[in-house]
């Protein structure tokens, strides 16, 4: 007896082995299973428990009423579920698939009252960071299966269940099937295919599913037949079925077909409807193989059309050989996208055909845009190392930044304005970490804030922090680190770009150079909270350095003169007499403001200039003015107004000479000639200005913060190229007394002034980003920064936009003076950029570099719409990227197609 049992087990194991071998790359998870692994006797597929794929959640059995033995036909994987009562998001992760691979993912949900509440939940299913489907049941015993063909965009693929507040998410089964040899399914990083229908047409034998092992990709084919209108064809002869060209459609599926009954019709018609969304786009794969042996004089020939539009043809199926027609094949005669709400595919006999049309199999997929990008790979790996090293006991699941709704892992903050989200803040204060500071933190190259205080960490003070150029705050107090903070970090802290908090023992070398308090926990004085006085102090020091350098240069020039060498030294300092000559005795006024008057002039070489005479009574001294001016002379950029020279001769008069800009400033242009500015021009102006600012912030050493970015300071050339003016001068130019100017100790102009800078006095380049956001709002809306309602009431432009944005009424936001001819998506995206720039917290604002990148994408969208011949030909993929670029959250025009109520895969 015992022997017999043993023999049986061996046989079963051998069978399992055979199956396991041919299921290469399959991942089959029976979610909630208490068994490690088993082979489903229905189909030979080897299922595993969740253990290797997810750590969170609890196992539950479905209610007895729905389970075996009450329900003897219930497939084994459906008898239990994994439920997620905790956490907003729970994720399965797959590392086997590999970046760039194409995979079929199938998720199954069978509620069956597993929680005794008799109320099925509703929740969202995500693949990586993009929505796959919303899971919604029609009854307690509803079985939902949803399937998607998706490209892995990183080494780890995630399938996440997201609690949307309508009950605890759960899952019954999850399967992954690599699509390795077929090149027919759309492979794209930015789109995926959601299965709508997969039909084995003409099949009448209800035994068997057509899935594995018939189908190497384990696709599930549903029998489909219109018994009153169609006749079934069937063959038992072998059919030539190449993978490429046939998509590996199984014999069981391709060996059956239909034709219209008895020649009652000359066409086969198949229709479906895509719920209520007319913007849905579909991919259709039609499979044909001639199953009837036709005589010499007979011929089968037909055309395929969609909603009356010819799609393909004329076409004759090959005898006992598979051909696939999809609108994505190059043989398409008419490549109109199959988009719309009601769909009808007609296969119509041609005039010269003696036989009616046939159809063997059909797949319909809905195109889903995968708009969101996952977190940058390097950051994912680095934070993964942090997670595993410290055994972080938090719900750190799935993608670190791109949890739906841009919720990042607890303790992380991210920048979403780069192509891939980047981690900018890591806060693990008092998190019971132990051991050394893990070096992978040094890989988080966008990190701005690192707070590891009060963890009792040991080991040497990390030197790799020096390499993190964006760091603004390091808090390592409350640890037991040995060794000293590096000089580089201390220098950066003293320069005001870094806030540094460390324990006293890490500051041994630096006491004296840095103020140290005598208590145990010591904080290096934070220069980031610069007071105005300190700014002045630094400026004075800088000024002194520059003056020294200037002097040295002049000395060198004198030396060179004496030694006979000629060195071209551009004249930048002008006397009052020369100014009079340049301006023809202040002959032509081209501008006026509280600061003084701007005159038109000609230089000796004939070039036109604008001479800005500053009002008397500058509180700053001439020396500062002069050094500042010399500094500015060295800043050159296409999008910065060229500074020609200055004059500080006149007792109380200072003059600045700029190149003349034919079209004045953007403020005037917008208020007087805005109809001349179409959306593309406005975008180009925004990009120009952004380029200028980006150069000041990231291209200059030391970085220059403009502090008074506004439309009045953006000048336009004859060709409407934009240049930023008055950069770096806000420190020396006496207060602008325009009516819209608010005099505060903080520099800036009402409406453009960064609210955080205003309250904290902490200046950084994000203040310019804020002001730039306001400029962008003005370009989009045509409104002014401060909108006057009446004499008493004023509204800030952002507060004017936000309520309209909430209503989703973009038409009310966009400047009515814009020609209606523009790409709305481009404007919409620009609006998102402006919103991000004007975030109240400066840390949430993008840098000028990311702003610039986003604006360039906006321009691409606009150009692409124009069918601009000059823009390089781009692939579909790039086009999608340009249209639905990363980091931007367009109003969802997603499908509402119900792809869920397909036949359950497990039915026998
Ligand atoms: C798609 O993603 C893969 C992997 O990330 C990458 O190698 C490939 O270049 C991407 N293709 C496009 C067109 O972006
Ligand atoms: C129906 O299909 C099953 C499985 O593919 C097969 O074993 C059986 O012979 C078929 N029956 C008929 C009548 O063709
Ligand atoms: C089709 O032909 C068969 C016999 O050839 C006949 O019995 C049947 O009525 C015909 N059906 C129709 C719809 O004409
Ligand atoms: C197909 O069209 C017929 C009528 O033409 C209609 O009755 C049927 O509901 C449609 N089917 C789908 C799936 O839209
Ligand atoms: C195929 O159809 C899809 C959706 O219907 C569309 O997006 C795509 O552009 C089409 N491809 C070709 C080559 O026409
Ligand atoms: C880190 O988080 C704690 C609370 O979770 C907070 O008090 C602290 O301010 C944060 N640190 C930084 C630098 O934001
Ligand atoms: C550093 O962290 C400690 C403890 O969490 C806190 O008291 C201190 O204020 C922090 N320093 C800074 C600059 O945030
Ligand atoms: C569109 O379909 C979705 C989901 O099927 C549904 O929630 C929504 O109410 C429908 N809208 C209209 C206008 O029918």
PDB file of N, CA and C in Angstrom, residues 598-639:
ATOM      1  N   UNK A 598      14.787 106.116 -18.814  1.00  0.00           N
ATOM      2  CA  UNK A 598      15.604 105.364 -19.774  1.00  0.00           C
ATOM      3  C   UNK A 598      15.649 106.145 -21.084  1.00  0.00           C
ATOM      4  N   UNK A 599      16.875 106.356 -21.601  1.00  0.00           N
ATOM      5  CA  UNK A 599      17.058 107.107 -22.834  1.00  0.00           C
ATOM      6  C   UNK A 599      17.586 106.211 -23.939  1.00  0.00           C
ATOM      7  N   UNK A 600      17.228 106.566 -25.136  1.00  0.00           N
ATOM      8  CA  UNK A 600      17.758 105.871 -26.300  1.00  0.00           C
ATOM      9  C   UNK A 600      19.107 106.471 -26.652  1.00  0.00           C
ATOM     10  N   UNK A 601      20.014 105.660 -27.190  1.00  0.00           N
ATOM     11  CA  UNK A 601      21.304 106.220 -27.564  1.00  0.00           C
ATOM     12  C   UNK A 601      22.022 105.383 -28.603  1.00  0.00           C
ATOM     13  N   UNK A 602      23.099 105.969 -29.141  1.00  0.00           N
ATOM     14  CA  UNK A 602      23.941 105.243 -30.087  1.00  0.00           C
ATOM     15  C   UNK A 602      25.357 105.203 -29.561  1.00  0.00           C
ATOM     16  N   UNK A 603      25.982 104.047 -29.626  1.00  0.00           N
ATOM     17  CA  UNK A 603      27.394 103.967 -29.285  1.00  0.00           C
ATOM     18  C   UNK A 603      28.195 104.440 -30.494  1.00  0.00           C
ATOM     19  N   UNK A 604      29.519 104.558 -30.289  1.00  0.00           N
ATOM     20  CA  UNK A 604      30.358 105.059 -31.383  1.00  0.00           C
ATOM     21  C   UNK A 604      30.296 104.137 -32.593  1.00  0.00           C
ATOM     22  N   UNK A 605      30.155 102.823 -32.322  1.00  0.00           N
ATOM     23  CA  UNK A 605      30.118 101.867 -33.445  1.00  0.00           C
ATOM     24  C   UNK A 605      28.737 101.820 -34.108  1.00  0.00           C
ATOM     25  N   UNK A 606      27.839 102.673 -33.666  1.00  0.00           N
ATOM     26  CA  UNK A 606      26.534 102.741 -34.311  1.00  0.00           C
ATOM     27  C   UNK A 606      25.470 101.866 -33.677  1.00  0.00           C
ATOM     28  N   UNK A 607      25.892 100.986 -32.739  1.00  0.00           N
ATOM     29  CA  UNK A 607      24.889 100.107 -32.140  1.00  0.00           C
ATOM     30  C   UNK A 607      23.970 100.896 -31.204  1.00  0.00           C
ATOM     31  N   UNK A 608      22.725 100.458 -31.146  1.00  0.00           N
ATOM     32  CA  UNK A 608      21.757 101.174 -30.328  1.00  0.00           C
ATOM     33  C   UNK A 608      21.798 100.673 -28.888  1.00  0.00           C
ATOM     34  N   UNK A 609      21.638 101.585 -27.975  1.00  0.00           N
ATOM     35  CA  UNK A 609      21.644 101.206 -26.554  1.00  0.00           C
ATOM     36  C   UNK A 609      20.505 101.900 -25.819  1.00  0.00           C
ATOM     37  N   UNK A 610      20.233 101.342 -24.654  1.00  0.00           N
ATOM     38  CA  UNK A 610      19.288 101.975 -23.734  1.00  0.00           C
ATOM     39  C   UNK A 610      20.086 102.410 -22.515  1.00  0.00           C
ATOM     40  N   UNK A 611      19.963 103.648 -22.140  1.00  0.00           N
ATOM     41  CA  UNK A 611      20.716 104.162 -21.001  1.00  0.00           C
ATOM     42  C   UNK A 611      19.754 104.441 -19.861  1.00  0.00           C
ATOM     43  N   UNK A 612      19.987 103.730 -18.795  1.00  0.00           N
ATOM     44  CA  UNK A 612      19.083 103.853 -17.648  1.00  0.00           C
ATOM     45  C   UNK A 612      19.750 104.764 -16.634  1.00  0.00           C
ATOM     46  N   UNK A 613      19.159 105.941 -16.427  1.00  0.00           N
ATOM     47  CA  UNK A 613      19.707 106.865 -15.434  1.00  0.00           C
ATOM     48  C   UNK A 613      19.004 106.601 -14.107  1.00  0.00           C
ATOM     49  N   UNK A 614      19.786 106.266 -13.100  1.00  0.00           N
ATOM     50  CA  UNK A 614      19.163 105.928 -11.820  1.00  0.00           C
ATOM     51  C   UNK A 614      18.992 107.187 -10.992  1.00  0.00           C
ATOM     52  N   UNK A 615      17.920 107.218 -10.254  1.00  0.00           N
ATOM     53  CA  UNK A 615      17.638 108.382  -9.415  1.00  0.00           C
ATOM     54  C   UNK A 615      18.724 108.561  -8.371  1.00  0.00           C
ATOM     55  N   UNK A 616      18.863 109.762  -7.909  1.00  0.00           N
ATOM     56  CA  UNK A 616      19.847 110.041  -6.867  1.00  0.00           C
ATOM     57  C   UNK A 616      19.507 109.306  -5.564  1.00  0.00           C
ATOM     58  N   UNK A 617      20.335 109.524  -4.599  1.00  0.00           N
ATOM     59  CA  UNK A 617      20.123 109.041  -3.226  1.00  0.00           C
ATOM     60  C   UNK A 617      20.125 107.524  -3.121  1.00  0.00           C
ATOM     61  N   UNK A 618      20.996 106.922  -3.813  1.00  0.00           N
ATOM     62  CA  UNK A 618      21.181 105.488  -3.606  1.00  0.00           C
ATOM     63  C   UNK A 618      21.797 105.293  -2.239  1.00  0.00           C
ATOM     64  N   UNK A 619      21.297 104.331  -1.516  1.00  0.00           N
ATOM     65  CA  UNK A 619      21.832 104.114  -0.179  1.00  0.00           C
ATOM     66  C   UNK A 619      23.166 103.372  -0.252  1.00  0.00           C
ATOM     67  N   UNK A 620      23.361 102.663  -1.359  1.00  0.00           N
ATOM     68  CA  UNK A 620      24.608 101.923  -1.486  1.00  0.00           C
ATOM     69  C   UNK A 620      25.702 102.834  -2.053  1.00  0.00           C
ATOM     70  N   UNK A 621      26.905 102.482  -1.752  1.00  0.00           N
ATOM     71  CA  UNK A 621      28.005 103.307  -2.222  1.00  0.00           C
ATOM     72  C   UNK A 621      28.353 103.028  -3.664  1.00  0.00           C
ATOM     73  N   UNK A 622      29.075 103.947  -4.238  1.00  0.00           N
ATOM     74  CA  UNK A 622      29.469 103.800  -5.632  1.00  0.00           C
ATOM     75  C   UNK A 622      30.362 102.598  -5.868  1.00  0.00           C
ATOM     76  N   UNK A 623      31.158 102.293  -4.878  1.00  0.00           N
ATOM     77  CA  UNK A 623      32.090 101.183  -5.072  1.00  0.00           C
ATOM     78  C   UNK A 623      31.364  99.873  -5.294  1.00  0.00           C
ATOM     79  N   UNK A 624      30.365  99.652  -4.440  1.00  0.00           N
ATOM     80  CA  UNK A 624      29.586  98.437  -4.594  1.00  0.00           C
ATOM     81  C   UNK A 624      28.947  98.394  -5.966  1.00  0.00           C
ATOM     82  N   UNK A 625      28.414  99.526  -6.340  1.00  0.00           N
ATOM     83  CA  UNK A 625      27.753  99.628  -7.628  1.00  0.00           C
ATOM     84  C   UNK A 625      28.721  99.234  -8.740  1.00  0.00           C
ATOM     85  N   UNK A 626      29.911  99.763  -8.600  1.00  0.00           N
ATOM     86  CA  UNK A 626      30.912  99.552  -9.636  1.00  0.00           C
ATOM     87  C   UNK A 626      31.358  98.093  -9.703  1.00  0.00           C
ATOM     88  N   UNK A 627      31.618  97.511  -8.552  1.00  0.00           N
ATOM     89  CA  UNK A 627      32.061  96.116  -8.575  1.00  0.00           C
ATOM     90  C   UNK A 627      30.954  95.218  -9.098  1.00  0.00           C
ATOM     91  N   UNK A 628      29.746  95.530  -8.681  1.00  0.00           N
ATOM     92  CA  UNK A 628      28.629  94.744  -9.159  1.00  0.00           C
ATOM     93  C   UNK A 628      28.538  94.828 -10.677  1.00  0.00           C
ATOM     94  N   UNK A 629      28.690  96.045 -11.172  1.00  0.00           N
ATOM     95  CA  UNK A 629      28.599  96.255 -12.617  1.00  0.00           C
ATOM     96  C   UNK A 629      29.699  95.479 -13.341  1.00  0.00           C
ATOM     97  N   UNK A 630      30.870  95.456 -12.729  1.00  0.00           N
ATOM     98  CA  UNK A 630      31.969  94.718 -13.367  1.00  0.00           C
ATOM     99  C   UNK A 630      31.691  93.227 -13.386  1.00  0.00           C
ATOM    100  N   UNK A 631      31.080  92.776 -12.316  1.00  0.00           N
ATOM    101  CA  UNK A 631      30.728  91.359 -12.249  1.00  0.00           C
ATOM    102  C   UNK A 631      29.756  91.026 -13.381  1.00  0.00           C
ATOM    103  N   UNK A 632      28.778  91.907 -13.542  1.00  0.00           N
ATOM    104  CA  UNK A 632      27.754  91.645 -14.550  1.00  0.00           C
ATOM    105  C   UNK A 632      28.322  91.658 -15.957  1.00  0.00           C
ATOM    106  N   UNK A 633      29.370  92.438 -16.146  1.00  0.00           N
ATOM    107  CA  UNK A 633      29.994  92.496 -17.457  1.00  0.00           C
ATOM    108  C   UNK A 633      30.487  91.117 -17.897  1.00  0.00           C
ATOM    109  N   UNK A 634      30.761  90.290 -16.928  1.00  0.00           N
ATOM    110  CA  UNK A 634      31.337  88.996 -17.276  1.00  0.00           C
ATOM    111  C   UNK A 634      30.282  87.921 -17.520  1.00  0.00           C
ATOM    112  N   UNK A 635      29.026  88.293 -17.305  1.00  0.00           N
ATOM    113  CA  UNK A 635      27.957  87.320 -17.503  1.00  0.00           C
ATOM    114  C   UNK A 635      27.394  87.485 -18.901  1.00  0.00           C
ATOM    115  N   UNK A 636      27.590  86.476 -19.710  1.00  0.00           N
ATOM    116  CA  UNK A 636      27.093  86.569 -21.079  1.00  0.00           C
ATOM    117  C   UNK A 636      26.190  85.408 -21.390  1.00  0.00           C
ATOM    118  N   UNK A 637      25.045  85.688 -21.897  1.00  0.00           N
ATOM    119  CA  UNK A 637      24.153  84.622 -22.320  1.00  0.00           C
ATOM    120  C   UNK A 637      23.170  85.209 -23.321  1.00  0.00           C
ATOM    121  N   UNK A 638      22.803  84.381 -24.263  1.00  0.00           N
ATOM    122  CA  UNK A 638      21.885  84.767 -25.319  1.00  0.00           C
ATOM    123  C   UNK A 638      20.585  85.361 -24.751  1.00  0.00           C
ATOM    124  N   UNK A 639      20.181  84.900 -23.593  1.00  0.00           N
ATOM    125  CA  UNK A 639      18.905  85.333 -23.048  1.00  0.00           C
ATOM    126  C   UNK A 639      19.050  86.270 -21.859  1.00  0.00           C
TER     127      UNK A 639
END
